[in-house]
Each structure stands twice: as structure tokens, then as C-alpha cells.
XYZ file of C-alpha atoms in Angstrom:
463
model
C 11.271 0.192 31.876
C 8.483 1.485 33.849
C 5.090 1.524 31.928
C 4.751 4.926 30.664
C 1.957 7.206 33.120
C -1.215 8.044 31.515
C -3.014 11.135 33.010
C -5.861 13.391 32.048
C -5.448 16.604 31.398
C -7.758 19.349 31.417
C -7.995 22.158 29.853
C -6.496 25.867 31.154
C -10.207 27.207 31.060
C -9.182 29.537 28.049
C -12.235 28.579 26.006
C -16.239 30.102 26.846
C -17.286 26.676 27.873
C -19.648 25.134 30.143
C -17.901 22.012 31.069
C -14.426 20.638 31.294
C -12.743 19.321 27.899
C -10.725 16.440 28.157
C -7.140 15.490 26.411
C -5.743 12.190 27.738
C -1.749 12.112 27.721
C 0.511 9.291 28.591
C 3.838 10.424 29.269
C 6.607 8.326 28.092
C 9.476 9.775 30.857
C 9.405 13.801 29.796
C 7.525 13.123 26.439
C 3.846 13.622 26.950
C 1.982 12.068 23.903
C -2.002 12.436 22.852
C -3.482 9.345 23.981
C -7.752 10.819 23.144
C -9.893 14.469 24.017
C -11.935 16.119 22.997
C -12.270 18.172 19.824
C -11.810 21.281 21.818
C -9.157 19.743 24.246
C -7.344 18.718 21.146
C -8.006 22.049 19.751
C -6.186 24.079 22.675
C -3.534 21.208 22.589
C -2.569 22.888 19.648
C -2.499 26.089 20.793
C -0.678 25.851 23.773
C 1.000 29.203 24.854
C 3.671 27.170 26.615
C 4.416 24.275 24.456
C 4.777 23.996 20.381
C 4.465 20.135 19.929
C 5.168 19.653 16.712
C 4.723 16.025 16.299
C 1.468 16.633 17.539
C 0.518 19.238 15.434
C 1.586 17.429 11.856
C -0.909 14.239 13.278
C -3.712 16.551 13.424
C -3.602 18.213 10.830
C -2.511 15.000 8.578
C -6.000 13.139 9.876
C -8.330 16.488 11.258
C -11.108 14.906 8.487
C -11.585 11.769 10.380
C -12.784 13.754 13.376
C -13.924 17.258 12.636
C -15.036 19.459 9.152
C -12.476 22.215 7.961
C -15.236 24.540 8.361
C -16.048 23.791 12.130
C -11.772 22.901 12.502
C -11.576 27.176 11.944
C -14.664 28.429 13.415
C -12.621 26.414 16.646
C -9.682 28.033 16.197
C -11.056 31.584 15.584
C -12.487 31.189 18.794
C -9.492 30.143 20.766
C -8.117 33.908 19.673
C -11.074 35.354 20.856
C -10.261 33.578 24.455
C -11.614 34.386 27.354
C -9.659 34.358 30.701
C -10.799 31.846 33.781
C -11.752 32.349 36.675
C -8.968 34.804 38.233
C -8.698 37.336 41.335
C -7.766 40.629 39.307
C -4.053 40.263 39.120
C -4.327 36.740 37.938
C -6.494 38.210 35.020
C -4.577 41.154 34.098
C -1.630 39.019 34.045
C -3.308 36.474 31.635
C -4.439 39.220 29.584
C -1.390 40.897 28.740
C 1.063 37.663 28.532
C -1.001 34.362 28.208
C -3.436 35.570 25.699
C -0.721 37.217 23.097
C 1.153 33.756 23.010
C -2.025 31.809 22.291
C -3.620 34.174 19.929
C 0.440 34.140 17.706
C -0.329 30.354 18.197
C -3.675 30.539 16.279
C -1.957 32.200 13.706
C 1.055 30.015 12.938
C -0.756 27.135 13.610
C -3.102 28.753 10.369
C -0.044 29.081 8.322
C 0.791 25.960 9.029
C -2.364 24.689 8.092
C -2.266 26.572 5.440
C 0.705 25.944 3.468
C 1.180 22.488 3.838
C -2.741 20.684 5.239
C -4.913 22.672 3.226
C -7.145 20.973 1.139
C -6.115 20.051 -2.258
C -9.405 19.742 -3.832
C -11.514 22.943 -4.857
C -14.874 23.393 -3.498
C -18.004 25.385 -2.428
C -16.534 25.176 1.172
C -13.203 25.147 1.066
C -13.721 28.246 -0.825
C -15.786 29.765 1.835
C -13.951 28.804 4.750
C -10.390 31.055 3.133
C -13.025 33.547 2.755
C -13.986 33.478 6.557
C -10.148 33.259 7.411
C -9.594 35.958 5.370
C -12.075 38.219 7.020
C -10.389 36.883 10.137
C -6.939 37.444 9.892
C -7.498 42.096 8.487
C -9.219 41.457 11.560
C -6.556 39.805 14.011
C -3.685 42.709 12.368
C -5.144 45.382 15.689
C -4.889 42.230 17.967
C -1.209 41.127 17.753
C 2.212 40.303 15.533
C 1.343 42.828 12.416
C 4.117 41.132 10.508
C 3.416 37.177 11.405
C -1.099 38.013 10.544
C 0.376 40.159 7.047
C 2.034 36.572 6.331
C -0.895 34.680 7.207
C -2.762 37.233 4.372
C -0.312 36.147 1.556
C -0.630 33.031 2.085
C -4.309 32.948 2.285
C -4.085 35.311 -1.328
C -2.250 32.716 -2.501
C -4.656 29.834 -1.885
C -7.660 32.071 -3.365
C -5.416 32.557 -6.467
C -4.840 29.059 -6.728
C -1.215 29.538 -6.357
C 0.686 26.754 -4.551
C 2.241 28.243 -1.089
C 4.746 25.214 0.048
C 8.457 26.202 0.579
C 10.569 24.302 -1.133
C 13.642 23.846 0.333
C 16.867 24.629 -2.367
C 19.058 21.335 -2.525
C 21.755 20.332 -4.474
C 20.848 17.818 -7.389
C 23.878 15.955 -8.558
C 24.473 16.097 -12.499
C 23.140 12.244 -13.803
C 25.254 9.747 -15.399
C 25.075 9.693 -18.847
C 22.376 7.053 -19.949
C 23.225 3.674 -21.788
C 22.153 3.902 -25.149
C 21.729 0.229 -27.110
C 22.969 1.169 -30.653
C 19.774 1.225 -33.146
C 17.498 3.442 -30.472
C 14.820 3.089 -33.847
C 14.305 -0.805 -32.799
C 14.746 -1.648 -29.375
C 14.554 -4.896 -28.112
C 14.793 -5.738 -24.391
C 17.894 -8.383 -23.751
C 19.790 -4.995 -26.204
C 18.712 -2.791 -23.843
C 21.509 -2.869 -21.288
C 19.804 -3.739 -17.499
C 21.058 -0.787 -15.754
C 19.426 1.603 -17.624
C 15.847 -0.052 -17.813
C 16.187 0.023 -14.251
C 16.920 4.054 -14.141
C 14.135 4.591 -16.643
C 11.918 2.109 -14.881
C 12.411 4.308 -11.468
C 12.255 7.685 -13.724
C 8.482 6.745 -14.876
C 7.427 5.064 -10.838
C 9.101 7.585 -9.125
C 7.033 10.891 -11.013
C 4.035 8.968 -10.387
C 5.208 7.827 -6.617
C 5.643 12.398 -6.488
C 2.248 12.670 -7.520
C 0.893 10.644 -4.084
C -1.013 13.225 -2.253
C -1.795 12.706 1.868
C -5.434 12.305 1.220
C -5.241 10.243 -0.676
C -3.777 7.295 1.638
C -6.706 8.689 4.244
C -9.722 6.686 5.033
C -8.572 3.617 2.777
C -10.005 5.736 -0.754
C -7.918 3.663 -3.177
C -11.055 0.655 -2.473
C -13.345 3.018 -3.792
C -13.779 3.360 -7.152
C -15.362 6.898 -9.137
C -19.087 6.731 -9.286
C -21.227 9.377 -11.659
C -21.212 11.527 -8.461
C -18.088 11.114 -6.953
C -14.278 12.000 -8.768
C -12.081 9.166 -8.310
C -10.261 10.017 -4.198
C -7.255 8.559 -4.640
C -5.968 8.670 -8.666
C -2.445 8.705 -7.829
C -2.193 5.620 -5.774
C -4.407 3.808 -7.867
C -1.940 4.864 -10.936
C 0.736 2.898 -8.978
C -1.256 0.147 -8.303
C -2.102 -0.034 -12.122
C 1.986 0.337 -12.302
C 2.942 -2.141 -10.428
C 0.449 -4.507 -11.660
C 1.341 -4.300 -15.176
C 5.075 -4.444 -14.453
C 4.673 -7.843 -12.880
C 2.868 -8.584 -16.099
C 4.968 -7.833 -17.919
C 8.047 -9.137 -16.138
C 5.592 -12.566 -16.772
C 5.189 -11.636 -20.698
C 7.898 -10.925 -21.515
C 9.588 -14.682 -20.703
C 7.314 -16.993 -21.654
C 6.864 -14.946 -25.272
C 11.176 -17.154 -25.453
C 10.307 -20.762 -26.985
C 13.695 -21.037 -26.638
C 14.295 -21.998 -23.483
C 18.025 -20.400 -23.769
C 16.362 -17.094 -24.533
C 13.762 -17.568 -21.953
C 16.595 -18.517 -19.166
C 18.580 -15.509 -20.805
C 15.227 -12.649 -20.243
C 15.347 -14.289 -16.494
C 18.557 -13.694 -16.238
C 18.183 -9.753 -17.579
C 15.266 -9.626 -15.504
C 17.056 -10.575 -12.179
C 19.992 -7.507 -12.793
C 17.462 -4.455 -13.794
C 16.030 -5.399 -10.014
C 19.181 -6.112 -8.796
C 19.784 -2.113 -10.159
C 16.290 -1.028 -8.566
C 17.993 -2.058 -5.579
C 20.791 -0.252 -5.860
C 18.755 3.180 -7.011
C 16.115 1.883 -3.676
C 13.513 1.282 -6.226
C 11.902 -1.534 -4.005
C 8.629 -1.511 -5.320
C 9.963 -1.832 -8.962
C 11.949 -4.842 -7.023
C 8.721 -5.929 -5.232
C 6.902 -5.922 -8.596
C 9.982 -7.892 -10.906
C 9.958 -10.807 -8.887
C 6.104 -11.346 -8.002
C 6.425 -11.698 -11.405
C 9.367 -14.588 -11.905
C 7.205 -16.083 -8.853
C 4.083 -15.772 -10.367
C 2.085 -19.298 -10.496
C 2.874 -19.570 -14.492
C 6.934 -18.162 -14.169
C 7.512 -20.104 -10.797
C 6.452 -23.504 -12.598
C 8.608 -24.466 -15.371
C 11.402 -26.154 -14.213
C 13.757 -26.538 -16.949
C 13.768 -22.732 -17.414
C 14.637 -22.297 -13.464
C 17.275 -25.356 -14.250
C 19.796 -23.257 -16.475
C 19.535 -20.367 -14.459
C 23.283 -19.254 -13.391
C 24.618 -19.296 -10.124
C 25.884 -15.823 -10.764
C 22.021 -14.590 -11.200
C 20.989 -17.038 -8.461
C 23.546 -15.065 -6.344
C 21.848 -12.121 -6.902
C 18.132 -12.971 -7.138
C 18.717 -14.638 -3.378
C 19.103 -11.481 -1.146
C 16.389 -9.184 -2.914
C 14.326 -12.347 -2.181
C 15.707 -11.915 1.597
C 14.728 -8.759 2.070
C 11.178 -8.626 0.952
C 10.960 -12.228 3.216
C 7.420 -12.132 5.231
C 9.239 -13.251 7.864
C 8.504 -11.369 10.819
C 5.816 -8.874 9.824
C 8.267 -8.291 6.448
C 10.974 -6.644 9.318
C 13.295 -7.437 7.114
C 12.305 -5.437 4.264
C 10.859 -2.378 6.883
C 14.181 -2.208 8.462
C 15.478 -1.578 5.036
C 12.782 1.242 4.303
C 13.484 2.551 7.750
C 17.055 3.211 7.003
C 16.420 4.644 3.391
C 16.810 8.287 2.398
C 15.528 9.986 -0.555
C 14.494 9.606 -3.244
C 13.014 6.466 -3.162
C 10.343 4.782 -4.105
C 9.039 2.046 -1.599
C 6.362 -1.055 -2.658
C 3.634 1.276 -1.373
C 1.291 -2.373 -0.849
C 3.232 -2.661 2.607
C 2.427 0.752 3.150
C -1.496 0.375 2.692
C -1.729 -2.737 4.311
C -0.436 -0.884 7.308
C -2.988 1.873 7.164
C -5.560 -0.798 6.156
C -5.198 -2.612 9.643
C -4.775 0.791 11.441
C -7.916 1.971 10.166
C -9.892 -1.202 10.668
C -8.859 -2.714 14.186
C -9.289 0.362 15.814
C -11.977 2.067 17.309
C -12.711 6.388 16.563
C -13.903 7.175 20.000
C -12.902 5.520 23.535
C -15.200 4.082 25.514
C -15.573 7.367 27.063
C -16.875 9.082 23.494
C -13.168 11.061 22.598
C -11.276 10.814 20.026
C -8.720 8.239 20.183
C -6.509 10.409 18.756
C -3.486 7.186 19.306
C -5.826 5.938 15.930
C -4.630 8.393 14.663
C -1.342 8.898 15.803
C -0.453 6.293 13.932
C -2.425 6.520 10.343
C -0.553 10.040 10.609
C 2.816 8.266 11.190
C 2.575 5.224 8.103
C 1.630 8.519 6.124
C 4.632 10.462 7.204
C 6.974 8.044 6.067
C 5.607 7.818 2.688
C 5.867 11.678 2.639
C 9.717 11.444 3.869
C 10.649 9.087 0.905
C 9.805 11.649 -1.630
C 11.617 14.381 -0.297
C 14.592 14.429 -2.993
C 13.979 13.585 -7.075
C 15.721 11.385 -8.698
C 19.339 12.933 -10.336
C 18.141 10.562 -13.106
C 18.169 11.715 -17.247
C 15.286 10.576 -19.551
C 15.696 8.657 -22.601
C 12.299 9.389 -24.204
C 12.925 6.621 -26.649
C 13.347 3.831 -24.133
C 10.335 5.621 -22.212
C 8.491 5.556 -25.025
C 8.916 1.395 -25.106
C 8.675 0.542 -21.598
C 5.389 2.415 -21.848
C 3.877 0.078 -25.084
C 5.200 -2.836 -23.245
C 4.040 -2.384 -20.068
C 0.596 -1.347 -21.300
C 0.568 -3.895 -23.525
C 1.433 -6.848 -21.669
C -0.982 -9.838 -20.606
C -2.683 -9.960 -17.411
C -0.265 -13.104 -15.311
C -3.610 -14.583 -14.749
C -4.285 -15.474 -18.404
C -0.783 -16.474 -19.178
C -0.910 -19.879 -17.591
C -1.673 -21.942 -20.604
C 1.298 -20.895 -22.336
C 3.208 -22.243 -19.828
C 1.730 -25.321 -20.069
C 2.745 -25.284 -23.501
C 6.086 -24.336 -23.548
C 6.569 -26.590 -20.140
C 4.299 -29.343 -20.552
C 5.585 -30.721 -17.374
C 6.492 -28.088 -15.462
C 8.019 -28.065 -11.899
C 9.488 -31.216 -10.352
C 12.317 -29.465 -7.782
C 13.470 -33.393 -6.571
C 14.945 -33.107 -10.372
C 17.188 -29.678 -10.317
C 20.673 -30.476 -11.384
C 22.242 -28.094 -8.782
C 20.964 -26.326 -5.350
C 20.428 -22.806 -6.985
C 17.843 -20.616 -6.550
C 14.102 -21.564 -5.509
C 11.601 -19.115 -6.246
C 8.777 -19.385 -3.719
C 5.094 -18.498 -5.391
C 4.939 -16.747 -3.252
C 7.051 -14.001 -1.627
C 5.355 -10.645 -1.468
C 3.005 -11.775 -4.499
C 0.268 -12.408 -1.833
C 0.661 -9.385 -0.922
C 0.079 -7.617 -4.220
C -2.950 -9.477 -4.426
C -4.387 -8.831 -1.100
C -3.578 -5.095 -1.066
C -2.960 -3.803 -4.437
C -5.902 -5.372 -6.506
C -8.434 -2.903 -8.415
C -11.761 -3.743 -9.498
C -12.229 -1.277 -12.802
């Protein structure tokens, strides 16, 4: 296979500019991929009369805040609508005015609609309100200059935005009937081992899916989840940080549950029950819970419990091994990445891997090329990762909430002791600790690491 061709494309002269605008493209066969360009050239590519590149448009609107502001982008799009013809003879000029310019104008209107419907900033501010007012004035003026129905649709969307209403088009998807909950005999006196593992997994999934569904696209940009709230700036990624806290709480709870049992046999039963919960979470495509539960089981205070692990049943170990294999760190977590690639919504991914990838892309790629062009390749990689997160949120879970179980689990998670504070309790239960050489049979051996290291590296919060 030959190397992709890299070509430089200059704009069509459809702007009032004093110097040509540059766009660097790479061609893989017949597919054109934008690698870099000036801001004006990128905006022109966004509104080309002869081609619609949906992938480019999604990437641009997902990441435009990295290289421009909403106000500047709006001004450029309005300028694009009012573009002047390039230097042409009389016949070509007439053809450009009657055939090309109307297409450019319609493309600008459609691009503005896409921006408002799917990518407009969620936060209300003076700047966003001003931009809406400018856009409203422009749309009223544009009614006479382009297709009236398209402009009227744009005005309707603007008015909904000004009123604070949602503008997204929601598809009607058929949701299957939820399975009947598996309830314990006494809902007023709940104990972990008395609650069916499948129902625990379902309720945990409902709780986490609710939080995952709230994650906004902008929260995954600019490493916002690493930035703390201050007296002058609000928390930039509240929903991502809530998911991080939940994942850590779930790992802490797993560790707390195991060490809460002084009896060796019951402690082993707790491990087995947790493995069954993790396995059902895997079946529900709740990979985040699988990672958190295994991270708890592989934490140092649990990993060292040699007597406990030696009594874990072979059936439990057989259930646990494929879960461990799925989240193995080999080849940059390739097995897990392959699983996610094939997954369909509803699905809850482990967010830590996405945060890790986003961090590496942010830190490992410059914002501009040596020529001073916007490095659009960087933003394509960022957008691709963010779109994968969004894809997995597209359908809800057909599960029924059980308020009593939800309250029990929420209380348990919030009161769980931090893993790092449980070492002494682990040593008190089994003073001798792990001695792999004396294991009675070749059962599951936790690695003491796996995704746990990634939880610490990518999802720790400095609260």
C-alpha cells in the first residue's frame, strides 16, 4: 500500500482576502482528509459549495474552541455568506453569482443550523447571548438572500436557544420492556449477600448510566476534568468528575465489603458474589463497573489475602479470568479496545481509558504546524475519541429502578472506606499475607495491578 498523498489546496478566492488561504490535505485513495490550515481556509472547507464532508464538520464543531472563539467563528461564517467572487471574466462572474454563491449561502445556513442544534455551548453567558442576537439579526437579513425555508428553520432554532430550550432532534427508538427485578425477601433489611448479584449489577448500571448520560462533549476538552473549581471559575467538568468519584467509590466499596467479614468462609463468599456482579455488569456492557470491581479486588489490601484467595471456588475463578483478560494492559489494552469497538449502546465504558487517550493527544501534539497553520490532525484525533464516547450514550438501558436497592447501594458507596486506609485491617485479618508458593491449587491469581494503575493515573481527584 502506497503512502497517502499530501497536497496543498488554496481557497477558491471566494473571500475578500489579501493573501491566499492555505489548506493542507492528505489523500488516502479518493478520500480527502484535512491535516492543517488557516482558520479562514477551514471555515471555507466547512461551507464548500461542491462537497459536504460530514466527518470534517463534526470534528470542526467539536473542537473549534481550541483555535477560535464563538464570536470570531460567527463573524467568519457571516463573511462567508457575504463572500465576493474571485477575479473572473464577465461570463464566469455571472455563472459564479447565479450557481456557486447560492450554494455557498445555503451551506452557511445549514452549517449554522448544525452548530446550533448539536454543538452550541451549554453554559449561558453574555457572550453566547450576544452571539445569538447577532445570529438572529443575520438570519432575518438572510431570508431575502437565500432559500426561505432553510432560513426560517434557522430562525426557529435561534428563538428556541434564546428561550433556553433544547434544540436537538431526538430519534424515536423502540425500548424493550425491562426485565422484572429480582427482589430480596426483606427490602427493609438489606444485606449484600442476600441481594441477587444480577439485580445488584442492574441497579449499579442504572446509577452509573444516569451519570454517564449527563457527560457533555465540552467536559472532555482541554483536560477540563483536571481543573478544580475556584472562587472565580465554576467546575468545568462536573459530570466527568462525578463519574470518577463514583468509580473510585465502587472500588472502595468492594474492598470494604471483603474486609468487613472477619469470618474466612463468608469473606470468600463476598468475593464470589462480587465476581458474579462484575460478570453480569459485563453482560450488560457496563465495562466501567467491571473495571472498578476488579480494581477493588486487585487492590493491595485484598490482593495480599492469601487464605481468602486460596478458598475462592474454581467456578468463581473461571468466571473471573475472562474479565481479567478483557481488561489486560497488553498492547495498550487492545482486548478492551476491541470489545468497545464492537459494543453498541447502551454501554458504559471505563472513562479512564478515554481520559488517558485524550491527555496523550493533548500533550503529545502541537496546536500549530511549523508553518503556523492550525494542526487539524490533532483535533481530528481528539474529536474521534470524543465521538466514540458520545456513540455509546445513544440508547438508554431497559432496566427498572428499585428505589430501596438504589438507596442501599448509594449509602454503601458513599460510606465506603478509602482503599488506602484499609491496609491495617487487611493485616489484622490475615497477618501473614500472600504466599503464592503455598497455594493448594492453581486458581485465579490477581495481578495486583491491571486497570488499577490507570484508575490512579487518569482518574484521581485532588479534592
